[in-house]
Amino acid sequence: MISEEQVRHVANLARLGLTDDEIVKMGTQLDAILDSIEKIQELDLTDVPPTANPLDLSNVLRPDEPRPELPQEDALSPAPERVDDLFAVPRID
Amino acid sequence: MPDSLLDLTAHALARKIETGEVSVREAAGIANARVGEVESEVNAFVTTTPELALERATAVDSKNGDRRLWEGVPLAVKDVLSTRGVRTTCGSKILENFEPLYDASALLNFGEDLVMVGKTNCDEFAMGSSTENSAYGPARNPWDLSRVPGGSSGGSAAAVAAGESWWALGTDTGGSVRQPAALCGIVGLKPTYGRVSRHGLIAFASSLDVVGPMTRDVRDAALLLQAIAGHDPRDSTSANVEVPDYLADLEDGVEGLRVGVVPELMGEGIEPGVREVVESAARNLESVGAEVGEASLPHSGYGLPAYYIIAPAEVSSNLARFDAVRYGLRVPADGVHDMYRKTREEGFGDEAKRRIMLGTYALSSGYYDAYYAQAQKVRTRIAEDFRAAFSRHDVLLSPTAPTVAFRIGEKVDDPLAMYANDICAVPANLAGIPAISVPGGLSEGLPVGVQLMGDHFTEPLLLRAARATEQVTDFRFQMKP
């Protein structure tokens, strides 16, 4: 069983606001989902390598050459708030 | 004549455009008119772009002689694919006013003037199996407007089934192209992971996501795959593998092709009417020369639980980018942490919140090994199952979805019942193999999809088998409603 406190902890890790009602409902639903997921624990997979990428790619690099990228003005254009050439945010607490 | 153009497949329309019999502008006008006629009932689109479609159609018409076969056929694009200057919401309130600065790489072979009728409705950030998790209202199944079109690419499927577009693009993370295609009576192809660039696809689960065609027949799927496949230096997970001609061997039939029916995906939880359609497709393939046998995937029962760890884990990380700083919704607050929390509370819907929570939990300290690491090992086992199966069979056969289209509202409060709809689809995503859904017939008057799966990068073979499958069934594309 996932406790209400755990739900609050995880919501905080995810920077996700939830109302008290949502916390309770989320706990119940997460319990049911986690219950169904438990099934994978019955497999002994101690020596099985994990798969992170289905094509088994690793360390894909491109040549280290400068190239034009998104102009600063374009990158800033969708920002909710800006000051000069910067993204603006409220006080960092 | 103009109205009958609506009945054509995309490649037939493309040929008429190529010979000059039909202009691209004419085609765009016809699609726009059909959207105007049925969209209030179907809600296949979040945003329609009728003027843009006409404007770009004119530009494509003027390119005479110097264009690829697919360019003139108007396209509907799932609203998780970035489109330059056209708002892209991902079915979410958090991106309600977001206009991308560039087109997704998958669209680039349509050129600067992609003739697009609109951006299709989908579950929020492609998370769902019914399109009910859209902040812009559910899309409806053109076969029965009280039912879901499936999801998450439900808008794309509904748009094609309703004739609002000749073809569409969807994305498939755990069945999101194939399941709605099955429920709406059209073809849906999930290519090999990495076959199509993900650059500009707003990420859900990065190790699973792939862009795929949703079309009226298999030939259209082959043509649309030709248009979107290829390596992209902007997506380091895209495959640097040559793109073959997907139309070349399409009509070569299935003589001697080894088809394995997957027993684990034919039993418990599969509606009898669905099973009958798949069994009948297997018999019909045998009658035209295929060697049909059984192909066991012993770990497929672990696919769904592994998927519902890996996909939420990756989405909890990917959706962290919605921080109200660089783009998207911002709910004002005194401090930056409150701003994050309030923005994400208001901007995300229930399912997005549920998956963020599930994924954050599965990745959190003390749980990582039991959930995420274990699920990644299950993924290895599932890939091994497929490898073994493909040593004896060329393609595997199963249902695409366990049921026909269900009623709107029926499963929306029961996440587990909703997730169970992905049971036949997720193994292919976990292994990264290509899979296609082809309409096989009807059950209870509603379409049933037959799924064919192939080994990595065997799309030509898979498409050939799918082409034969659609030809041996009685089902032909029907425009609804």
PDB file of N, CA and C in Angstrom, chain A:
ATOM      1  N   MET A   1       0.837  -1.214   0.000  1.00  0.00           N
ATOM      2  CA  MET A   1       0.000   0.000   0.000  1.00  0.00           C
ATOM      3  C   MET A   1       0.867   1.257   0.000  1.00  0.00           C
ATOM      4  N   ILE A   2       0.540   2.153  -0.877  1.00  0.00           N
ATOM      5  CA  ILE A   2       1.261   3.424  -0.931  1.00  0.00           C
ATOM      6  C   ILE A   2       0.543   4.419   0.000  1.00  0.00           C
ATOM      7  N   SER A   3       1.302   5.033   0.895  1.00  0.00           N
ATOM      8  CA  SER A   3       0.681   5.910   1.899  1.00  0.00           C
ATOM      9  C   SER A   3       0.415   7.301   1.330  1.00  0.00           C
ATOM     10  N   GLU A   4      -0.462   8.028   2.009  1.00  0.00           N
ATOM     11  CA  GLU A   4      -0.761   9.392   1.584  1.00  0.00           C
ATOM     12  C   GLU A   4       0.515  10.240   1.591  1.00  0.00           C
ATOM     13  N   GLU A   5       1.348   9.972   2.596  1.00  0.00           N
ATOM     14  CA  GLU A   5       2.599  10.727   2.702  1.00  0.00           C
ATOM     15  C   GLU A   5       3.509  10.450   1.497  1.00  0.00           C
ATOM     16  N   GLN A   6       3.548   9.176   1.073  1.00  0.00           N
ATOM     17  CA  GLN A   6       4.351   8.831  -0.107  1.00  0.00           C
ATOM     18  C   GLN A   6       3.830   9.532  -1.359  1.00  0.00           C
ATOM     19  N   VAL A   7       2.489   9.573  -1.489  1.00  0.00           N
ATOM     20  CA  VAL A   7       1.906  10.255  -2.649  1.00  0.00           C
ATOM     21  C   VAL A   7       2.331  11.728  -2.644  1.00  0.00           C
ATOM     22  N   ARG A   8       2.281  12.354  -1.475  1.00  0.00           N
ATOM     23  CA  ARG A   8       2.694  13.766  -1.383  1.00  0.00           C
ATOM     24  C   ARG A   8       4.174  13.931  -1.723  1.00  0.00           C
ATOM     25  N   HIS A   9       4.989  12.996  -1.248  1.00  0.00           N
ATOM     26  CA  HIS A   9       6.423  13.035  -1.522  1.00  0.00           C
ATOM     27  C   HIS A   9       6.698  12.942  -3.024  1.00  0.00           C
ATOM     28  N   VAL A  10       6.037  11.975  -3.680  1.00  0.00           N
ATOM     29  CA  VAL A  10       6.253  11.782  -5.119  1.00  0.00           C
ATOM     30  C   VAL A  10       5.741  13.003  -5.893  1.00  0.00           C
ATOM     31  N   ALA A  11       4.577  13.540  -5.494  1.00  0.00           N
ATOM     32  CA  ALA A  11       4.040  14.734  -6.160  1.00  0.00           C
ATOM     33  C   ALA A  11       5.022  15.898  -6.029  1.00  0.00           C
ATOM     34  N   ASN A  12       5.672  15.979  -4.897  1.00  0.00           N
ATOM     35  CA  ASN A  12       6.659  17.045  -4.701  1.00  0.00           C
ATOM     36  C   ASN A  12       7.880  16.823  -5.589  1.00  0.00           C
ATOM     37  N   LEU A  13       8.336  15.568  -5.682  1.00  0.00           N
ATOM     38  CA  LEU A  13       9.464  15.264  -6.578  1.00  0.00           C
ATOM     39  C   LEU A  13       9.131  15.655  -8.016  1.00  0.00           C
ATOM     40  N   ALA A  14       7.865  15.444  -8.410  1.00  0.00           N
ATOM     41  CA  ALA A  14       7.439  15.722  -9.784  1.00  0.00           C
ATOM     42  C   ALA A  14       7.007  17.177  -9.964  1.00  0.00           C
ATOM     43  N   ARG A  15       7.106  17.979  -8.907  1.00  0.00           N
ATOM     44  CA  ARG A  15       6.655  19.386  -8.962  1.00  0.00           C
ATOM     45  C   ARG A  15       5.242  19.473  -9.528  1.00  0.00           C
ATOM     46  N   LEU A  16       4.372  18.644  -8.950  1.00  0.00           N
ATOM     47  CA  LEU A  16       3.002  18.552  -9.438  1.00  0.00           C
ATOM     48  C   LEU A  16       2.045  18.884  -8.307  1.00  0.00           C
ATOM     49  N   GLY A  17       1.271  19.942  -8.467  1.00  0.00           N
ATOM     50  CA  GLY A  17       0.274  20.288  -7.464  1.00  0.00           C
ATOM     51  C   GLY A  17      -0.905  19.337  -7.527  1.00  0.00           C
ATOM     52  N   LEU A  18      -1.336  18.824  -6.374  1.00  0.00           N
ATOM     53  CA  LEU A  18      -2.522  17.968  -6.320  1.00  0.00           C
ATOM     54  C   LEU A  18      -3.368  18.441  -5.146  1.00  0.00           C
ATOM     55  N   THR A  19      -4.698  18.445  -5.330  1.00  0.00           N
ATOM     56  CA  THR A  19      -5.579  18.785  -4.214  1.00  0.00           C
ATOM     57  C   THR A  19      -5.641  17.594  -3.250  1.00  0.00           C
ATOM     58  N   ASP A  20      -6.183  17.821  -2.053  1.00  0.00           N
ATOM     59  CA  ASP A  20      -6.281  16.735  -1.076  1.00  0.00           C
ATOM     60  C   ASP A  20      -7.104  15.567  -1.636  1.00  0.00           C
ATOM     61  N   ASP A  21      -8.191  15.899  -2.335  1.00  0.00           N
ATOM     62  CA  ASP A  21      -9.019  14.850  -2.940  1.00  0.00           C
ATOM     63  C   ASP A  21      -8.231  14.054  -3.979  1.00  0.00           C
ATOM     64  N   GLU A  22      -7.464  14.795  -4.774  1.00  0.00           N
ATOM     65  CA  GLU A  22      -6.663  14.131  -5.813  1.00  0.00           C
ATOM     66  C   GLU A  22      -5.601  13.221  -5.186  1.00  0.00           C
ATOM     67  N   ILE A  23      -5.052  13.640  -4.056  1.00  0.00           N
ATOM     68  CA  ILE A  23      -4.036  12.823  -3.360  1.00  0.00           C
ATOM     69  C   ILE A  23      -4.635  11.467  -2.987  1.00  0.00           C
ATOM     70  N   VAL A  24      -5.848  11.498  -2.433  1.00  0.00           N
ATOM     71  CA  VAL A  24      -6.506  10.261  -2.004  1.00  0.00           C
ATOM     72  C   VAL A  24      -6.813   9.363  -3.209  1.00  0.00           C
ATOM     73  N   LYS A  25      -7.420   9.971  -4.231  1.00  0.00           N
ATOM     74  CA  LYS A  25      -7.785   9.209  -5.431  1.00  0.00           C
ATOM     75  C   LYS A  25      -6.531   8.652  -6.122  1.00  0.00           C
ATOM     76  N   MET A  26      -5.495   9.482  -6.200  1.00  0.00           N
ATOM     77  CA  MET A  26      -4.241   9.059  -6.832  1.00  0.00           C
ATOM     78  C   MET A  26      -3.656   7.855  -6.098  1.00  0.00           C
ATOM     79  N   GLY A  27      -3.699   7.889  -4.752  1.00  0.00           N
ATOM     80  CA  GLY A  27      -3.169   6.782  -3.953  1.00  0.00           C
ATOM     81  C   GLY A  27      -3.875   5.476  -4.288  1.00  0.00           C
ATOM     82  N   THR A  28      -5.209   5.521  -4.355  1.00  0.00           N
ATOM     83  CA  THR A  28      -5.990   4.323  -4.671  1.00  0.00           C
ATOM     84  C   THR A  28      -5.647   3.800  -6.067  1.00  0.00           C
ATOM     85  N   GLN A  29      -5.585   4.720  -7.029  1.00  0.00           N
ATOM     86  CA  GLN A  29      -5.313   4.290  -8.412  1.00  0.00           C
ATOM     87  C   GLN A  29      -3.891   3.770  -8.568  1.00  0.00           C
ATOM     88  N   LEU A  30      -2.931   4.437  -7.934  1.00  0.00           N
ATOM     89  CA  LEU A  30      -1.545   3.965  -8.024  1.00  0.00           C
ATOM     90  C   LEU A  30      -1.426   2.572  -7.406  1.00  0.00           C
ATOM     91  N   ASP A  31      -2.123   2.354  -6.290  1.00  0.00           N
ATOM     92  CA  ASP A  31      -2.115   1.030  -5.664  1.00  0.00           C
ATOM     93  C   ASP A  31      -2.578  -0.046  -6.636  1.00  0.00           C
ATOM     94  N   ALA A  32      -3.691   0.220  -7.297  1.00  0.00           N
ATOM     95  CA  ALA A  32      -4.242  -0.768  -8.231  1.00  0.00           C
ATOM     96  C   ALA A  32      -3.270  -1.017  -9.380  1.00  0.00           C
ATOM     97  N   ILE A  33      -2.683   0.053  -9.895  1.00  0.00           N
ATOM     98  CA  ILE A  33      -1.755  -0.098 -11.026  1.00  0.00           C
ATOM     99  C   ILE A  33      -0.497  -0.842 -10.573  1.00  0.00           C
ATOM    100  N   LEU A  34       0.040  -0.446  -9.421  1.00  0.00           N
ATOM    101  CA  LEU A  34       1.266  -1.097  -8.922  1.00  0.00           C
ATOM    102  C   LEU A  34       1.025  -2.584  -8.644  1.00  0.00           C
ATOM    103  N   ASP A  35      -0.163  -2.890  -8.150  1.00  0.00           N
ATOM    104  CA  ASP A  35      -0.553  -4.278  -7.929  1.00  0.00           C
ATOM    105  C   ASP A  35      -0.439  -5.107  -9.207  1.00  0.00           C
ATOM    106  N   SER A  36      -0.939  -4.547 -10.301  1.00  0.00           N
ATOM    107  CA  SER A  36      -0.939  -5.286 -11.561  1.00  0.00           C
ATOM    108  C   SER A  36       0.479  -5.378 -12.135  1.00  0.00           C
ATOM    109  N   ILE A  37       1.300  -4.394 -11.804  1.00  0.00           N
ATOM    110  CA  ILE A  37       2.671  -4.367 -12.310  1.00  0.00           C
ATOM    111  C   ILE A  37       3.566  -5.365 -11.563  1.00  0.00           C
ATOM    112  N   GLU A  38       3.202  -5.651 -10.312  1.00  0.00           N
ATOM    113  CA  GLU A  38       3.971  -6.584  -9.465  1.00  0.00           C
ATOM    114  C   GLU A  38       4.314  -7.889 -10.170  1.00  0.00           C
ATOM    115  N   LYS A  39       3.490  -8.264 -11.137  1.00  0.00           N
ATOM    116  CA  LYS A  39       3.667  -9.514 -11.866  1.00  0.00           C
ATOM    117  C   LYS A  39       5.103  -9.714 -12.359  1.00  0.00           C
ATOM    118  N   ILE A  40       5.775  -8.622 -12.716  1.00  0.00           N
ATOM    119  CA  ILE A  40       7.129  -8.801 -13.265  1.00  0.00           C
ATOM    120  C   ILE A  40       8.128  -9.263 -12.207  1.00  0.00           C
ATOM    121  N   GLN A  41       7.756  -9.139 -10.911  1.00  0.00           N
ATOM    122  CA  GLN A  41       8.690  -9.574  -9.855  1.00  0.00           C
ATOM    123  C   GLN A  41       8.800 -11.092  -9.800  1.00  0.00           C
ATOM    124  N   GLU A  42       7.832 -11.822 -10.374  1.00  0.00           N
ATOM    125  CA  GLU A  42       7.877 -13.282 -10.286  1.00  0.00           C
ATOM    126  C   GLU A  42       8.949 -13.884 -11.196  1.00  0.00           C
ATOM    127  N   LEU A  43       9.500 -13.096 -12.095  1.00  0.00           N
ATOM    128  CA  LEU A  43      10.553 -13.608 -12.976  1.00  0.00           C
ATOM    129  C   LEU A  43      11.923 -13.440 -12.313  1.00  0.00           C
ATOM    130  N   ASP A  44      12.753 -14.481 -12.372  1.00  0.00           N
ATOM    131  CA  ASP A  44      14.128 -14.346 -11.907  1.00  0.00           C
ATOM    132  C   ASP A  44      14.988 -13.864 -13.085  1.00  0.00           C
ATOM    133  N   LEU A  45      15.387 -12.629 -13.032  1.00  0.00           N
ATOM    134  CA  LEU A  45      16.113 -12.024 -14.152  1.00  0.00           C
ATOM    135  C   LEU A  45      17.497 -11.551 -13.725  1.00  0.00           C
ATOM    136  N   THR A  46      18.043 -12.170 -12.695  1.00  0.00           N
ATOM    137  CA  THR A  46      19.297 -11.714 -12.106  1.00  0.00           C
ATOM    138  C   THR A  46      20.395 -11.486 -13.157  1.00  0.00           C
ATOM    139  N   ASP A  47      20.591 -12.431 -14.054  1.00  0.00           N
ATOM    140  CA  ASP A  47      21.714 -12.325 -14.992  1.00  0.00           C
ATOM    141  C   ASP A  47      21.308 -11.807 -16.373  1.00  0.00           C
ATOM    142  N   VAL A  48      20.086 -11.309 -16.469  1.00  0.00           N
ATOM    143  CA  VAL A  48      19.615 -10.815 -17.767  1.00  0.00           C
ATOM    144  C   VAL A  48      20.046  -9.359 -17.941  1.00  0.00           C
ATOM    145  N   PRO A  49      20.680  -9.024 -19.058  1.00  0.00           N
ATOM    146  CA  PRO A  49      21.049  -7.620 -19.262  1.00  0.00           C
ATOM    147  C   PRO A  49      19.813  -6.761 -19.545  1.00  0.00           C
ATOM    148  N   PRO A  50      19.793  -5.521 -19.093  1.00  0.00           N
ATOM    149  CA  PRO A  50      18.648  -4.645 -19.380  1.00  0.00           C
ATOM    150  C   PRO A  50      18.679  -4.140 -20.815  1.00  0.00           C
ATOM    151  N   THR A  51      17.521  -3.830 -21.369  1.00  0.00           N
ATOM    152  CA  THR A  51      17.427  -3.201 -22.685  1.00  0.00           C
ATOM    153  C   THR A  51      16.976  -1.760 -22.499  1.00  0.00           C
ATOM    154  N   ALA A  52      17.840  -0.822 -22.899  1.00  0.00           N
ATOM    155  CA  ALA A  52      17.468   0.588 -22.812  1.00  0.00           C
ATOM    156  C   ALA A  52      16.995   1.093 -24.168  1.00  0.00           C
ATOM    157  N   ASN A  53      17.554   0.501 -25.228  1.00  0.00           N
ATOM    158  CA  ASN A  53      17.224   0.924 -26.581  1.00  0.00           C
ATOM    159  C   ASN A  53      17.085  -0.329 -27.434  1.00  0.00           C
ATOM    160  N   PRO A  54      15.979  -0.460 -28.142  1.00  0.00           N
ATOM    161  CA  PRO A  54      15.715  -1.703 -28.860  1.00  0.00           C
ATOM    162  C   PRO A  54      16.719  -1.993 -29.976  1.00  0.00           C
ATOM    163  N   LEU A  55      17.414  -0.974 -30.468  1.00  0.00           N
ATOM    164  CA  LEU A  55      18.389  -1.212 -31.539  1.00  0.00           C
ATOM    165  C   LEU A  55      19.793  -1.352 -30.984  1.00  0.00           C
ATOM    166  N   ASP A  56      19.940  -1.279 -29.659  1.00  0.00           N
ATOM    167  CA  ASP A  56      21.234  -1.462 -29.037  1.00  0.00           C
ATOM    168  C   ASP A  56      22.275  -0.443 -29.507  1.00  0.00           C
ATOM    169  N   LEU A  57      21.848   0.765 -29.738  1.00  0.00           N
ATOM    170  CA  LEU A  57      22.783   1.823 -30.102  1.00  0.00           C
ATOM    171  C   LEU A  57      23.485   2.318 -28.849  1.00  0.00           C
ATOM    172  N   SER A  58      24.733   2.744 -29.001  1.00  0.00           N
ATOM    173  CA  SER A  58      25.354   3.433 -27.878  1.00  0.00           C
ATOM    174  C   SER A  58      26.327   4.483 -28.389  1.00  0.00           C
ATOM    175  N   ASN A  59      26.443   5.561 -27.633  1.00  0.00           N
ATOM    176  CA  ASN A  59      27.401   6.624 -27.932  1.00  0.00           C
ATOM    177  C   ASN A  59      27.380   7.059 -29.396  1.00  0.00           C
ATOM    178  N   VAL A  60      26.225   7.504 -29.852  1.00  0.00           N
ATOM    179  CA  VAL A  60      26.123   8.043 -31.208  1.00  0.00           C
ATOM    180  C   VAL A  60      26.641   9.474 -31.187  1.00  0.00           C
ATOM    181  N   LEU A  61      27.687   9.741 -31.938  1.00  0.00           N
ATOM    182  CA  LEU A  61      28.286  11.076 -31.934  1.00  0.00           C
ATOM    183  C   LEU A  61      28.205  11.682 -33.324  1.00  0.00           C
ATOM    184  N   ARG A  62      28.123  13.004 -33.359  1.00  0.00           N
ATOM    185  CA  ARG A  62      28.229  13.687 -34.643  1.00  0.00           C
ATOM    186  C   ARG A  62      29.578  14.403 -34.663  1.00  0.00           C
ATOM    187  N   PRO A  63      30.040  14.779 -35.854  1.00  0.00           N
ATOM    188  CA  PRO A  63      31.305  15.516 -35.914  1.00  0.00           C
ATOM    189  C   PRO A  63      31.211  16.789 -35.081  1.00  0.00           C
ATOM    190  N   ASP A  64      32.280  17.111 -34.383  1.00  0.00           N
ATOM    191  CA  ASP A  64      32.286  18.280 -33.506  1.00  0.00           C
ATOM    192  C   ASP A  64      32.571  19.534 -34.323  1.00  0.00           C
ATOM    193  N   GLU A  65      31.576  19.952 -35.094  1.00  0.00           N
ATOM    194  CA  GLU A  65      31.730  21.120 -35.956  1.00  0.00           C
ATOM    195  C   GLU A  65      30.632  22.118 -35.654  1.00  0.00           C
ATOM    196  N   PRO A  66      30.988  23.398 -35.604  1.00  0.00           N
ATOM    197  CA  PRO A  66      29.940  24.399 -35.353  1.00  0.00           C
ATOM    198  C   PRO A  66      28.949  24.441 -36.512  1.00  0.00           C
ATOM    199  N   ARG A  67      27.692  24.692 -36.204  1.00  0.00           N
ATOM    200  CA  ARG A  67      26.684  24.817 -37.258  1.00  0.00           C
ATOM    201  C   ARG A  67      25.615  25.779 -36.753  1.00  0.00           C
ATOM    202  N   PRO A  68      24.904  26.409 -37.668  1.00  0.00           N
ATOM    203  CA  PRO A  68      23.880  27.363 -37.229  1.00  0.00           C
ATOM    204  C   PRO A  68      22.772  26.633 -36.461  1.00  0.00           C
ATOM    205  N   GLU A  69      22.317  27.199 -35.392  1.00  0.00           N
ATOM    206  CA  GLU A  69      21.202  26.627 -34.639  1.00  0.00           C
ATOM    207  C   GLU A  69      20.124  27.695 -34.479  1.00  0.00           C
ATOM    208  N   LEU A  70      19.144  27.409 -33.646  1.00  0.00           N
ATOM    209  CA  LEU A  70      18.022  28.324 -33.439  1.00  0.00           C
ATOM    210  C   LEU A  70      18.538  29.711 -33.003  1.00  0.00           C
ATOM    211  N   PRO A  71      18.175  30.774 -33.731  1.00  0.00           N
ATOM    212  CA  PRO A  71      18.601  32.114 -33.300  1.00  0.00           C
ATOM    213  C   PRO A  71      17.998  32.443 -31.923  1.00  0.00           C
ATOM    214  N   GLN A  72      18.711  33.237 -31.145  1.00  0.00           N
ATOM    215  CA  GLN A  72      18.286  33.545 -29.777  1.00  0.00           C
ATOM    216  C   GLN A  72      16.873  34.142 -29.745  1.00  0.00           C
ATOM    217  N   GLU A  73      16.610  35.046 -30.682  1.00  0.00           N
ATOM    218  CA  GLU A  73      15.306  35.715 -30.684  1.00  0.00           C
ATOM    219  C   GLU A  73      14.174  34.700 -30.892  1.00  0.00           C
ATOM    220  N   ASP A  74      14.397  33.746 -31.783  1.00  0.00           N
ATOM    221  CA  ASP A  74      13.398  32.702 -32.018  1.00  0.00           C
ATOM    222  C   ASP A  74      13.197  31.858 -30.762  1.00  0.00           C
ATOM    223  N   ALA A  75      14.313  31.498 -30.137  1.00  0.00           N
ATOM    224  CA  ALA A  75      14.231  30.626 -28.964  1.00  0.00           C
ATOM    225  C   ALA A  75      13.480  31.306 -27.828  1.00  0.00           C
ATOM    226  N   LEU A  76      13.618  32.631 -27.760  1.00  0.00           N
ATOM    227  CA  LEU A  76      12.949  33.367 -26.684  1.00  0.00           C
ATOM    228  C   LEU A  76      11.477  33.653 -27.001  1.00  0.00           C
ATOM    229  N   SER A  77      11.119  33.571 -28.283  1.00  0.00           N
ATOM    230  CA  SER A  77       9.779  34.048 -28.680  1.00  0.00           C
ATOM    231  C   SER A  77       8.610  33.326 -27.994  1.00  0.00           C
ATOM    232  N   PRO A  78       8.670  32.032 -27.707  1.00  0.00           N
ATOM    233  CA  PRO A  78       7.515  31.414 -27.037  1.00  0.00           C
ATOM    234  C   PRO A  78       7.511  31.558 -25.507  1.00  0.00           C
ATOM    235  N   ALA A  79       8.483  32.256 -24.955  1.00  0.00           N
ATOM    236  CA  ALA A  79       8.597  32.323 -23.490  1.00  0.00           C
ATOM    237  C   ALA A  79       7.428  33.078 -22.879  1.00  0.00           C
ATOM    238  N   PRO A  80       6.884  32.592 -21.769  1.00  0.00           N
ATOM    239  CA  PRO A  80       5.792  33.306 -21.097  1.00  0.00           C
ATOM    240  C   PRO A  80       6.232  34.686 -20.614  1.00  0.00           C
ATOM    241  N   GLU A  81       7.492  34.815 -20.225  1.00  0.00           N
ATOM    242  CA  GLU A  81       7.986  36.116 -19.756  1.00  0.00           C
ATOM    243  C   GLU A  81       9.479  36.206 -20.033  1.00  0.00           C
ATOM    244  N   ARG A  82       9.908  37.363 -20.485  1.00  0.00           N
ATOM    245  CA  ARG A  82      11.341  37.547 -20.718  1.00  0.00           C
ATOM    246  C   ARG A  82      11.767  38.926 -20.251  1.00  0.00           C
ATOM    247  N   VAL A  83      13.043  39.029 -19.914  1.00  0.00           N
ATOM    248  CA  VAL A  83      13.658  40.319 -19.620  1.00  0.00           C
ATOM    249  C   VAL A  83      14.914  40.408 -20.466  1.00  0.00           C
ATOM    250  N   ASP A  84      14.946  41.378 -21.349  1.00  0.00           N
ATOM    251  CA  ASP A  84      16.042  41.495 -22.317  1.00  0.00           C
ATOM    252  C   ASP A  84      16.228  40.169 -23.050  1.00  0.00           C
ATOM    253  N   ASP A  85      17.427  39.613 -22.990  1.00  0.00           N
ATOM    254  CA  ASP A  85      17.671  38.378 -23.716  1.00  0.00           C
ATOM    255  C   ASP A  85      17.599  37.148 -22.816  1.00  0.00           C
ATOM    256  N   LEU A  86      16.793  37.247 -21.777  1.00  0.00           N
ATOM    257  CA  LEU A  86      16.751  36.171 -20.794  1.00  0.00           C
ATOM    258  C   LEU A  86      15.311  35.705 -20.559  1.00  0.00           C
ATOM    259  N   PHE A  87      15.171  34.444 -20.166  1.00  0.00           N
ATOM    260  CA  PHE A  87      13.891  33.955 -19.662  1.00  0.00           C
ATOM    261  C   PHE A  87      13.710  34.493 -18.245  1.00  0.00           C
ATOM    262  N   ALA A  88      12.540  35.041 -17.960  1.00  0.00           N
ATOM    263  CA  ALA A  88      12.309  35.598 -16.625  1.00  0.00           C
ATOM    264  C   ALA A  88      11.490  34.617 -15.796  1.00  0.00           C
ATOM    265  N   VAL A  89      11.870  34.464 -14.535  1.00  0.00           N
ATOM    266  CA  VAL A  89      11.130  33.594 -13.613  1.00  0.00           C
ATOM    267  C   VAL A  89      10.895  34.343 -12.309  1.00  0.00           C
ATOM    268  N   PRO A  90       9.896  33.904 -11.526  1.00  0.00           N
ATOM    269  CA  PRO A  90       9.725  34.525 -10.208  1.00  0.00           C
ATOM    270  C   PRO A  90      10.886  34.146  -9.276  1.00  0.00           C
ATOM    271  N   ARG A  91      10.852  34.680  -8.080  1.00  0.00           N
ATOM    272  CA  ARG A  91      11.879  34.425  -7.068  1.00  0.00           C
ATOM    273  C   ARG A  91      12.208  32.936  -6.965  1.00  0.00           C
ATOM    274  N   ILE A  92      13.491  32.631  -6.906  1.00  0.00           N
ATOM    275  CA  ILE A  92      13.900  31.226  -6.781  1.00  0.00           C
ATOM    276  C   ILE A  92      13.993  30.869  -5.305  1.00  0.00           C
ATOM    277  N   ASP A  93      13.063  30.003  -4.860  1.00  0.00           N
ATOM    278  CA  ASP A  93      12.970  29.710  -3.420  1.00  0.00           C
ATOM    279  C   ASP A  93      13.480  28.320  -3.087  1.00  0.00           C
TER     280      ASP A  93
END
